[in-house]
Amino acid sequence: MAIGDVGQHQCCGLYFTFGKGISTNFLKDCKKTNKRAFNMKVLWITSVYPSDKQPGAGVFHETQVQALTRLGIEVTVICPVPRNPKLLEFVKKQYRVHHGIPNMYRRNGVTVFRPSYLALPGQLRWAQPDQRIATTVLETMSDYGIEPDIIHAHFAMPSGGAARIVAEQIKRPWILTLHGSDVNIYPYFSASAKKAFQQSVTKANHVLAVGDSLKTKAKELTGRESVVLPIGVDLSVFQQVEESKGELRKRLQLPENKRLVVFVGRLTKAKGVFELAQALEGLSDEIAVLFVGDGPANGKLRQHPDFNRRLFLTGQVENHRVKDYMLASDVLALPSYTEGMPTVVIEALAAKIPVICTAVGGVPDLFGEYRHLLIEKESVADLVERINDVLYGNLYTTSIREELFERIQAHYHIDHNALLLKKEYSRTLETTTE
């Protein structure tokens, strides 16, 4: 049974039912119990994590880490930073994105290390950086006396490959979570990339996947079974609405006389941002698109003929402010070419905001019986049709919004999923120390 399926499980000596939400009393009892429990130390190795300079990078990781710390788990994060040759940093801005981020900082009570390693363009295609990343992780652990009970790596490549080496060196078990691009894209770069992916997945003590589609594809590529544990979201944030849509638009200086389609994420071609911008040509003049985020596509989007009239760009926005832009809009659009389990879609459904999204990665898992609401990737025509259906055709009825909301509540609550993740940590430790 996949984690999140309906069924009775035990945690902290208490039984509860998944798939039907999670009670407040249960959470309180578990937190009390954990204060008396073994203080587990977990080392996270990931390629993305928020910082003051990049508050939106890997924010879903931070949300999960915060939930784990509330359960009494001590989490340390090592997020290795690629250091490119100076010439490349001088020539291209994209190789300077990590400049200004400190090597170590405390963020919301969690210590985050950002050691650098030598990186080369296209390394995931032909020269896996596993060993270089592992070396800098081990040096950081030695310098700061980091002694975890278990390692949790995120993304099979490159973090998973590095975690495998680190775990072997310090003789600790490790868990791998598959998120999307590491399954859907990276293994197909080259024969060496596929081999690196297979090695990471097969060598981990335990493998998690954020969606059913990733679990299926990972098994096809490696023969290894994984357990489905979706990304959790702090759903309470979207239940604390203090301003009306009109008030939000006025404060955020958004057009009050437009029907607003919002995109939230990194501005790249693979996110379908150009198709979304092009869709404006086939839509009524009263419809505008708001892009919340930053990325390499920013410059080209600014050249759109409707820039600052029907196409708006916010730039990088702190995570706690993203909610306001979503609630100020009429519909969320995420026309990505590929996805894992996009947090922003979960958040939109939790806020009962209609979603227009491509049927890629784990997205169909979110919609269940309402998968027909999804569209094909790289299709401007589909975007135009679906935006009109949602804004003028009442495609998202009240009952559909409520049912999708209940689905999110049952399977994607951050505290719910953190408890399940803690159970996986304990299970892995038990099976590797027997």
Short mmCIF file of C-alpha atoms in Angstrom, two decimals:
data_model
loop_
_atom_site.label_atom_id
_atom_site.label_comp_id
_atom_site.label_asym_id
_atom_site.label_seq_id
_atom_site.Cartn_x
_atom_site.Cartn_y
_atom_site.Cartn_z
CA MET A 1 0.00 0.00 0.00
CA ALA A 2 1.32 3.45 -0.90
CA ILE A 3 1.79 5.94 1.87
CA GLY A 4 -1.31 8.11 1.94
CA ASP A 5 -3.70 5.28 1.00
CA VAL A 6 -6.62 4.68 3.32
CA GLY A 7 -5.61 2.28 6.06
CA GLN A 8 -4.65 2.04 9.71
CA HIS A 9 -1.05 2.69 10.73
CA GLN A 10 0.84 3.20 13.96
CA CYS A 11 3.11 6.09 14.88
CA CYS A 12 4.42 7.05 18.32
CA GLY A 13 2.26 4.33 19.84
CA LEU A 14 -0.95 5.75 18.38
CA TYR A 15 -3.13 4.44 15.59
CA PHE A 16 -4.73 6.66 12.98
CA THR A 17 -6.33 6.41 9.59
CA PHE A 18 -4.71 7.86 6.47
CA GLY A 19 -6.69 9.08 3.52
CA LYS A 20 -9.31 10.72 5.78
CA GLY A 21 -7.34 13.71 6.99
CA ILE A 22 -5.58 13.96 10.33
CA SER A 23 -7.00 15.16 13.63
CA THR A 24 -5.67 18.05 15.70
CA ASN A 25 -5.63 15.88 18.82
CA PHE A 26 -3.55 13.27 17.05
CA LEU A 27 -0.94 15.85 16.07
CA LYS A 28 -0.80 17.24 19.61
CA ASP A 29 -0.42 13.77 21.11
CA CYS A 30 2.33 12.82 18.67
CA LYS A 31 4.25 16.01 19.37
CA LYS A 32 4.03 15.38 23.12
CA THR A 33 5.22 11.81 22.63
CA ASN A 34 8.14 12.88 20.46
CA LYS A 35 9.49 15.19 23.15
CA ARG A 36 10.24 12.07 25.18
CA ALA A 37 11.47 10.04 22.23
CA PHE A 38 14.90 9.41 20.77
CA ASN A 39 16.24 12.66 19.27
CA MET A 40 16.89 11.48 15.74
CA LYS A 41 19.55 13.35 13.74
CA VAL A 42 19.01 13.54 10.00
CA LEU A 43 21.33 15.00 7.38
CA TRP A 44 19.61 16.32 4.29
CA ILE A 45 21.63 16.53 1.09
CA THR A 46 19.90 18.51 -1.64
CA SER A 47 20.75 20.75 -4.57
CA VAL A 48 18.10 23.37 -3.72
CA TYR A 49 17.18 25.11 -0.47
CA PRO A 50 15.96 28.63 0.32
CA SER A 51 18.27 31.46 1.33
CA ASP A 52 17.72 35.17 1.88
CA LYS A 53 18.93 35.80 -1.67
CA GLN A 54 16.84 33.01 -3.21
CA PRO A 55 13.85 32.59 -0.84
CA GLY A 56 11.81 30.60 -3.34
CA ALA A 57 14.45 28.00 -4.24
CA GLY A 58 13.37 24.61 -2.93
CA VAL A 59 10.87 26.11 -0.50
CA PHE A 60 9.02 22.77 -0.44
CA HIS A 61 12.12 21.31 1.22
CA GLU A 62 12.07 23.95 3.94
CA THR A 63 8.38 23.35 4.61
CA GLN A 64 9.07 19.65 5.17
CA VAL A 65 12.15 20.32 7.31
CA GLN A 66 10.14 22.66 9.54
CA ALA A 67 7.48 19.99 10.01
CA LEU A 68 10.14 17.42 10.93
CA THR A 69 11.69 19.72 13.52
CA ARG A 70 8.26 20.17 15.11
CA LEU A 71 8.29 16.39 15.61
CA GLY A 72 11.57 16.60 17.53
CA ILE A 73 13.87 15.55 14.68
CA GLU A 74 17.16 17.43 14.40
CA VAL A 75 17.71 18.22 10.72
CA THR A 76 20.92 19.62 9.26
CA VAL A 77 20.92 20.65 5.61
CA ILE A 78 23.92 20.53 3.28
CA CYS A 79 23.15 22.13 -0.06
CA PRO A 80 26.34 22.01 -2.17
CA VAL A 81 26.83 24.97 -4.51
CA PRO A 82 28.35 24.53 -7.99
CA ARG A 83 31.44 26.68 -8.49
CA ASN A 84 32.08 27.23 -12.18
CA PRO A 85 35.39 28.26 -13.75
CA LYS A 86 35.89 32.04 -13.47
CA LEU A 87 35.78 32.56 -17.22
CA LEU A 88 32.30 31.02 -17.44
CA GLU A 89 31.07 33.11 -14.52
CA PHE A 90 32.32 36.22 -16.30
CA VAL A 91 30.69 35.32 -19.62
CA LYS A 92 27.26 34.10 -18.45
CA LYS A 93 25.05 35.44 -15.67
CA GLN A 94 23.49 32.00 -15.06
CA TYR A 95 26.80 30.79 -13.63
CA ARG A 96 26.75 33.55 -10.99
CA VAL A 97 23.33 32.87 -9.48
CA HIS A 98 24.78 31.52 -6.21
CA HIS A 99 27.04 34.52 -5.60
CA GLY A 100 26.23 36.27 -2.35
CA ILE A 101 24.83 33.22 -0.55
CA PRO A 102 26.83 32.56 2.67
CA ASN A 103 28.59 29.23 3.20
CA MET A 104 26.63 28.65 6.40
CA TYR A 105 23.52 30.25 7.87
CA ARG A 106 20.65 29.60 10.25
CA ARG A 107 17.21 29.77 8.72
CA ASN A 108 14.08 29.28 10.81
CA GLY A 109 16.05 27.38 13.43
CA VAL A 110 17.80 25.03 10.97
CA THR A 111 21.52 25.11 10.14
CA VAL A 112 22.18 25.17 6.41
CA PHE A 113 25.63 24.62 4.89
CA ARG A 114 26.42 25.69 1.30
CA PRO A 115 29.93 24.34 0.53
CA SER A 116 31.11 24.76 -3.05
CA TYR A 117 32.39 22.17 -5.50
CA LEU A 118 33.91 22.45 -8.95
CA ALA A 119 31.18 22.24 -11.58
CA LEU A 120 31.34 22.03 -15.35
CA PRO A 121 28.66 22.93 -17.91
CA GLY A 122 26.48 19.96 -18.82
CA GLN A 123 28.09 17.76 -16.17
CA LEU A 124 24.93 15.71 -15.61
CA ARG A 125 25.15 14.63 -19.24
CA TRP A 126 28.72 13.41 -19.32
CA ALA A 127 30.71 13.90 -16.09
CA GLN A 128 28.72 13.15 -12.97
CA PRO A 129 29.85 15.35 -10.04
CA ASP A 130 29.01 12.70 -7.40
CA GLN A 131 32.54 12.37 -6.05
CA ARG A 132 33.24 16.12 -6.01
CA ILE A 133 30.00 16.82 -4.16
CA ALA A 134 30.60 13.93 -1.73
CA THR A 135 34.08 15.26 -0.96
CA THR A 136 32.80 18.72 -0.03
CA VAL A 137 29.96 17.20 2.03
CA LEU A 138 32.39 14.98 3.96
CA GLU A 139 34.71 17.94 4.57
CA THR A 140 31.81 19.98 5.92
CA MET A 141 30.72 17.13 8.19
CA SER A 142 34.26 16.78 9.53
CA ASP A 143 34.76 20.52 10.05
CA TYR A 144 31.52 20.99 11.96
CA GLY A 145 31.20 17.64 13.72
CA ILE A 146 28.04 16.58 11.91
CA GLU A 147 27.19 13.00 12.92
CA PRO A 148 23.76 12.00 11.59
CA ASP A 149 21.87 8.81 12.32
CA ILE A 150 20.54 8.74 8.77
CA ILE A 151 21.03 10.62 5.49
CA HIS A 152 18.15 11.81 3.32
CA ALA A 153 19.08 12.74 -0.27
CA HIS A 154 16.76 14.61 -2.59
CA PHE A 155 16.91 13.98 -6.35
CA ALA A 156 18.76 10.89 -7.59
CA MET A 157 21.21 13.08 -9.47
CA PRO A 158 23.45 14.61 -8.34
CA SER A 159 22.56 14.55 -4.62
CA GLY A 160 21.71 10.84 -4.58
CA GLY A 161 25.03 9.85 -6.09
CA ALA A 162 26.89 11.96 -3.54
CA ALA A 163 24.81 10.59 -0.65
CA ARG A 164 25.68 7.04 -1.70
CA ILE A 165 29.40 7.81 -1.37
CA VAL A 166 28.98 9.69 1.91
CA ALA A 167 26.84 6.92 3.43
CA GLU A 168 29.41 4.28 2.49
CA GLN A 169 32.18 6.40 3.99
CA ILE A 170 30.53 7.07 7.36
CA LYS A 171 28.62 3.77 7.45
CA ARG A 172 25.16 5.24 7.85
CA PRO A 173 21.90 4.28 6.09
CA TRP A 174 20.42 6.64 3.55
CA ILE A 175 17.04 7.37 1.99
CA LEU A 176 16.49 8.78 -1.48
CA THR A 177 13.47 10.83 -2.58
CA LEU A 178 12.70 11.04 -6.30
CA HIS A 179 11.14 14.37 -7.26
CA GLY A 180 10.61 14.50 -11.03
CA SER A 181 13.38 15.76 -13.30
CA ASP A 182 15.76 13.19 -11.82
CA VAL A 183 13.46 10.47 -13.18
CA ASN A 184 11.84 12.07 -16.23
CA ILE A 185 14.82 13.91 -17.74
CA TYR A 186 18.30 13.20 -16.38
CA PRO A 187 18.52 9.43 -17.07
CA TYR A 188 17.95 10.11 -20.77
CA PHE A 189 20.87 12.52 -21.15
CA SER A 190 23.37 9.75 -21.90
CA ALA A 191 24.32 6.16 -21.11
CA SER A 192 26.51 7.35 -18.23
CA ALA A 193 23.66 9.47 -16.84
CA LYS A 194 21.30 6.50 -16.90
CA LYS A 195 23.91 4.36 -15.16
CA ALA A 196 24.38 7.02 -12.47
CA PHE A 197 20.62 7.18 -11.92
CA GLN A 198 20.29 3.41 -11.65
CA GLN A 199 23.19 3.22 -9.23
CA SER A 200 21.69 5.85 -6.93
CA VAL A 201 18.27 4.22 -6.86
CA THR A 202 19.47 0.64 -6.39
CA LYS A 203 22.05 1.48 -3.71
CA ALA A 204 19.78 3.51 -1.42
CA ASN A 205 18.52 1.73 1.69
CA HIS A 206 15.05 3.04 0.99
CA VAL A 207 13.50 4.93 -1.93
CA LEU A 208 10.58 7.35 -1.84
CA ALA A 209 8.77 8.94 -4.79
CA VAL A 210 6.54 12.01 -4.63
CA GLY A 211 3.97 10.48 -7.00
CA ASP A 212 2.71 7.23 -8.51
CA SER A 213 3.97 8.04 -12.00
CA LEU A 214 7.52 8.53 -10.71
CA LYS A 215 7.32 5.27 -8.79
CA THR A 216 6.27 3.43 -11.96
CA LYS A 217 8.93 5.01 -14.16
CA ALA A 218 11.70 4.47 -11.60
CA LYS A 219 10.83 0.78 -11.42
CA GLU A 220 10.90 0.53 -15.22
CA LEU A 221 14.38 2.07 -15.28
CA THR A 222 15.89 0.24 -12.32
CA GLY A 223 13.67 -2.64 -11.21
CA ARG A 224 13.60 -1.06 -7.74
CA GLU A 225 10.36 -0.56 -5.85
CA SER A 226 9.73 2.74 -4.10
CA VAL A 227 7.15 4.03 -1.65
CA VAL A 228 4.91 6.94 -2.61
CA LEU A 229 5.12 9.84 -0.18
CA PRO A 230 3.73 13.06 -1.67
CA ILE A 231 5.12 16.48 -0.91
CA GLY A 232 3.37 18.05 2.03
CA VAL A 233 2.10 21.63 2.10
CA ASP A 234 1.24 23.88 5.03
CA LEU A 235 -2.45 24.04 4.18
CA SER A 236 -3.29 26.30 7.13
CA VAL A 237 -1.65 29.21 5.30
CA PHE A 238 -4.39 29.13 2.67
CA GLN A 239 -7.17 29.09 5.24
CA GLN A 240 -6.12 32.43 6.76
CA VAL A 241 -7.54 34.85 4.20
CA GLU A 242 -7.87 38.34 5.68
CA GLU A 243 -8.32 40.42 2.52
CA SER A 244 -10.73 40.24 -0.38
CA LYS A 245 -9.50 39.73 -3.94
CA GLY A 246 -10.10 43.40 -4.66
CA GLU A 247 -8.18 44.52 -1.58
CA LEU A 248 -5.27 42.25 -2.49
CA ARG A 249 -5.10 43.60 -6.03
CA LYS A 250 -5.12 47.16 -4.78
CA ARG A 251 -2.31 46.50 -2.30
CA LEU A 252 -0.25 44.55 -4.84
CA GLN A 253 -0.90 47.18 -7.53
CA LEU A 254 -2.51 44.68 -9.88
CA PRO A 255 -5.16 45.62 -12.46
CA GLU A 256 -8.58 45.60 -10.82
CA ASN A 257 -10.53 45.46 -14.09
CA LYS A 258 -8.89 42.34 -15.56
CA ARG A 259 -9.50 38.62 -15.23
CA LEU A 260 -6.11 37.50 -13.98
CA VAL A 261 -4.27 34.27 -14.87
CA VAL A 262 -1.28 33.73 -12.57
CA PHE A 263 1.85 31.66 -13.18
CA VAL A 264 4.10 30.89 -10.20
CA GLY A 265 7.55 29.41 -10.67
CA ARG A 266 10.88 29.74 -12.39
CA LEU A 267 10.63 31.55 -15.71
CA THR A 268 12.04 29.03 -18.17
CA LYS A 269 10.96 27.71 -21.55
CA ALA A 270 10.33 24.25 -20.04
CA LYS A 271 7.70 25.76 -17.74
CA GLY A 272 5.63 26.74 -20.78
CA VAL A 273 5.87 30.47 -20.08
CA PHE A 274 6.18 31.42 -23.75
CA GLU A 275 3.06 29.44 -24.69
CA LEU A 276 1.19 31.17 -21.87
CA ALA A 277 2.35 34.59 -23.06
CA GLN A 278 1.41 33.73 -26.65
CA ALA A 279 -2.05 32.64 -25.51
CA LEU A 280 -2.89 36.28 -24.80
CA GLU A 281 -3.24 36.83 -28.55
CA GLY A 282 -6.26 34.50 -28.63
CA LEU A 283 -7.90 35.78 -25.45
CA SER A 284 -10.21 38.66 -24.67
CA ASP A 285 -8.58 42.00 -23.91
CA GLU A 286 -10.00 41.80 -20.38
CA ILE A 287 -7.74 38.81 -19.59
CA ALA A 288 -4.21 39.41 -18.30
CA VAL A 289 -1.35 37.10 -17.28
CA LEU A 290 0.78 37.61 -14.18
CA PHE A 291 4.17 35.86 -13.92
CA VAL A 292 5.35 35.49 -10.32
CA GLY A 293 9.01 34.48 -10.19
CA ASP A 294 12.24 35.02 -12.05
CA GLY A 295 14.46 33.15 -14.48
CA PRO A 296 16.19 33.24 -17.86
CA ALA A 297 12.93 33.85 -19.76
CA ASN A 298 12.38 37.15 -17.96
CA GLY A 299 14.10 39.28 -20.60
CA LYS A 300 12.17 37.84 -23.53
CA LEU A 301 8.85 38.14 -21.70
CA ARG A 302 9.57 41.83 -21.13
CA GLN A 303 9.68 42.25 -24.89
CA HIS A 304 6.08 41.06 -25.26
CA PRO A 305 3.92 43.74 -26.93
CA ASP A 306 1.45 43.63 -24.02
CA PHE A 307 4.10 43.95 -21.29
CA ASN A 308 2.74 46.04 -18.40
CA ARG A 309 -0.68 46.17 -20.05
CA ARG A 310 -1.85 42.55 -20.12
CA LEU A 311 1.39 40.77 -19.20
CA PHE A 312 2.94 41.53 -15.82
CA LEU A 313 6.16 40.36 -14.12
CA THR A 314 6.76 40.54 -10.38
CA GLY A 315 10.33 39.26 -10.28
CA GLN A 316 11.48 37.07 -7.38
CA VAL A 317 8.93 37.07 -4.55
CA GLU A 318 9.42 35.80 -0.99
CA ASN A 319 7.47 32.62 -0.40
CA HIS A 320 5.11 34.04 2.21
CA ARG A 321 3.97 36.67 -0.32
CA VAL A 322 3.26 34.22 -3.15
CA LYS A 323 -0.05 33.28 -1.55
CA ASP A 324 -1.29 36.86 -1.91
CA TYR A 325 -0.66 36.89 -5.66
CA MET A 326 -2.44 33.57 -6.04
CA LEU A 327 -5.48 34.69 -4.04
CA ALA A 328 -5.62 37.93 -6.03
CA SER A 329 -5.95 35.94 -9.27
CA ASP A 330 -8.81 34.09 -10.94
CA VAL A 331 -6.94 31.00 -12.15
CA LEU A 332 -3.48 29.43 -11.86
CA ALA A 333 -1.74 28.23 -15.03
CA LEU A 334 1.25 25.88 -15.06
CA PRO A 335 1.79 24.67 -18.66
CA SER A 336 5.06 22.83 -17.92
CA TYR A 337 6.66 20.35 -20.30
CA THR A 338 7.60 18.15 -17.34
CA GLU A 339 6.96 18.15 -13.59
CA GLY A 340 7.38 16.02 -10.51
CA MET A 341 4.69 16.92 -7.99
CA PRO A 342 4.36 20.72 -8.29
CA THR A 343 3.80 22.34 -4.91
CA VAL A 344 2.16 25.40 -6.41
CA VAL A 345 -0.66 23.27 -7.85
CA ILE A 346 -1.25 21.66 -4.46
CA GLU A 347 -1.36 25.12 -2.88
CA ALA A 348 -3.80 26.45 -5.48
CA LEU A 349 -6.17 23.51 -5.01
CA ALA A 350 -5.90 24.01 -1.24
CA ALA A 351 -7.02 27.61 -1.80
CA LYS A 352 -9.84 26.40 -4.09
CA ILE A 353 -8.34 28.29 -7.03
CA PRO A 354 -9.03 26.78 -10.48
CA VAL A 355 -5.91 25.25 -12.03
CA ILE A 356 -4.92 24.90 -15.68
CA CYS A 357 -2.03 22.48 -15.89
CA THR A 358 -0.45 20.03 -18.29
CA ALA A 359 -0.94 16.30 -17.74
CA VAL A 360 2.72 15.62 -16.93
CA GLY A 361 4.63 13.93 -14.11
CA GLY A 362 2.65 13.50 -10.92
CA VAL A 363 0.01 16.10 -11.79
CA PRO A 364 -2.65 13.54 -12.85
CA ASP A 365 -2.29 11.94 -9.40
CA LEU A 366 -3.43 15.22 -7.84
CA PHE A 367 -6.59 15.42 -9.92
CA GLY A 368 -7.76 11.80 -9.65
CA GLU A 369 -11.12 11.43 -11.41
CA TYR A 370 -10.81 15.00 -12.68
CA ARG A 371 -7.79 14.35 -14.89
CA HIS A 372 -9.86 15.46 -17.86
CA LEU A 373 -9.34 19.03 -16.65
CA LEU A 374 -5.66 18.83 -17.62
CA ILE A 375 -4.26 19.91 -21.01
CA GLU A 376 -1.55 18.82 -23.44
CA LYS A 377 1.91 20.36 -23.16
CA GLU A 378 3.28 22.86 -25.70
CA SER A 379 -0.21 23.72 -26.94
CA VAL A 380 -1.20 27.38 -27.12
CA ALA A 381 -4.61 26.36 -28.49
CA ASP A 382 -5.30 24.16 -25.46
CA LEU A 383 -4.34 27.01 -23.13
CA VAL A 384 -6.65 29.48 -24.86
CA GLU A 385 -9.55 27.03 -24.85
CA ARG A 386 -9.10 26.02 -21.21
CA ILE A 387 -8.67 29.58 -19.94
CA ASN A 388 -11.93 30.52 -21.64
CA ASP A 389 -13.63 27.39 -20.27
CA VAL A 390 -12.59 28.26 -16.72
CA LEU A 391 -13.26 32.00 -16.82
CA TYR A 392 -16.44 31.99 -18.90
CA GLY A 393 -17.76 28.43 -18.93
CA ASN A 394 -17.81 27.58 -15.21
CA LEU A 395 -15.67 24.49 -15.84
CA TYR A 396 -14.58 24.43 -12.19
CA THR A 397 -17.90 24.09 -10.41
CA THR A 398 -18.16 24.61 -6.67
CA SER A 399 -18.47 20.85 -6.13
CA ILE A 400 -15.31 20.14 -8.16
CA ARG A 401 -13.35 22.72 -6.19
CA GLU A 402 -14.58 21.23 -2.92
CA GLU A 403 -13.74 17.66 -3.93
CA LEU A 404 -10.23 18.61 -5.05
CA PHE A 405 -9.79 20.57 -1.82
CA GLU A 406 -10.79 17.52 0.24
CA ARG A 407 -8.35 15.37 -1.74
CA ILE A 408 -5.51 17.76 -0.95
CA GLN A 409 -6.49 17.90 2.72
CA ALA A 410 -6.45 14.10 2.96
CA HIS A 411 -3.16 13.38 1.20
CA TYR A 412 -0.93 16.47 1.19
CA HIS A 413 -1.03 17.97 4.69
CA ILE A 414 2.56 18.75 5.71
CA ASP A 415 2.17 17.51 9.31
CA HIS A 416 0.48 14.34 8.10
CA ASN A 417 3.29 13.61 5.65
CA ALA A 418 6.06 14.55 8.08
CA LEU A 419 4.78 11.88 10.45
CA LEU A 420 4.91 9.36 7.63
CA LEU A 421 8.43 10.43 6.72
CA LYS A 422 9.56 10.04 10.32
CA LYS A 423 8.16 6.53 10.26
CA GLU A 424 10.24 5.78 7.14
CA TYR A 425 13.35 7.08 8.89
CA SER A 426 12.68 4.83 11.90
CA ARG A 427 11.95 1.82 9.71
CA THR A 428 15.17 2.30 7.75
CA LEU A 429 17.22 2.63 10.93
CA GLU A 430 15.62 -0.49 12.40
CA THR A 431 16.20 -2.64 9.31
CA THR A 432 19.82 -1.54 8.87
CA THR A 433 20.86 -2.04 12.50
CA GLU A 434 19.29 -5.45 13.06
#
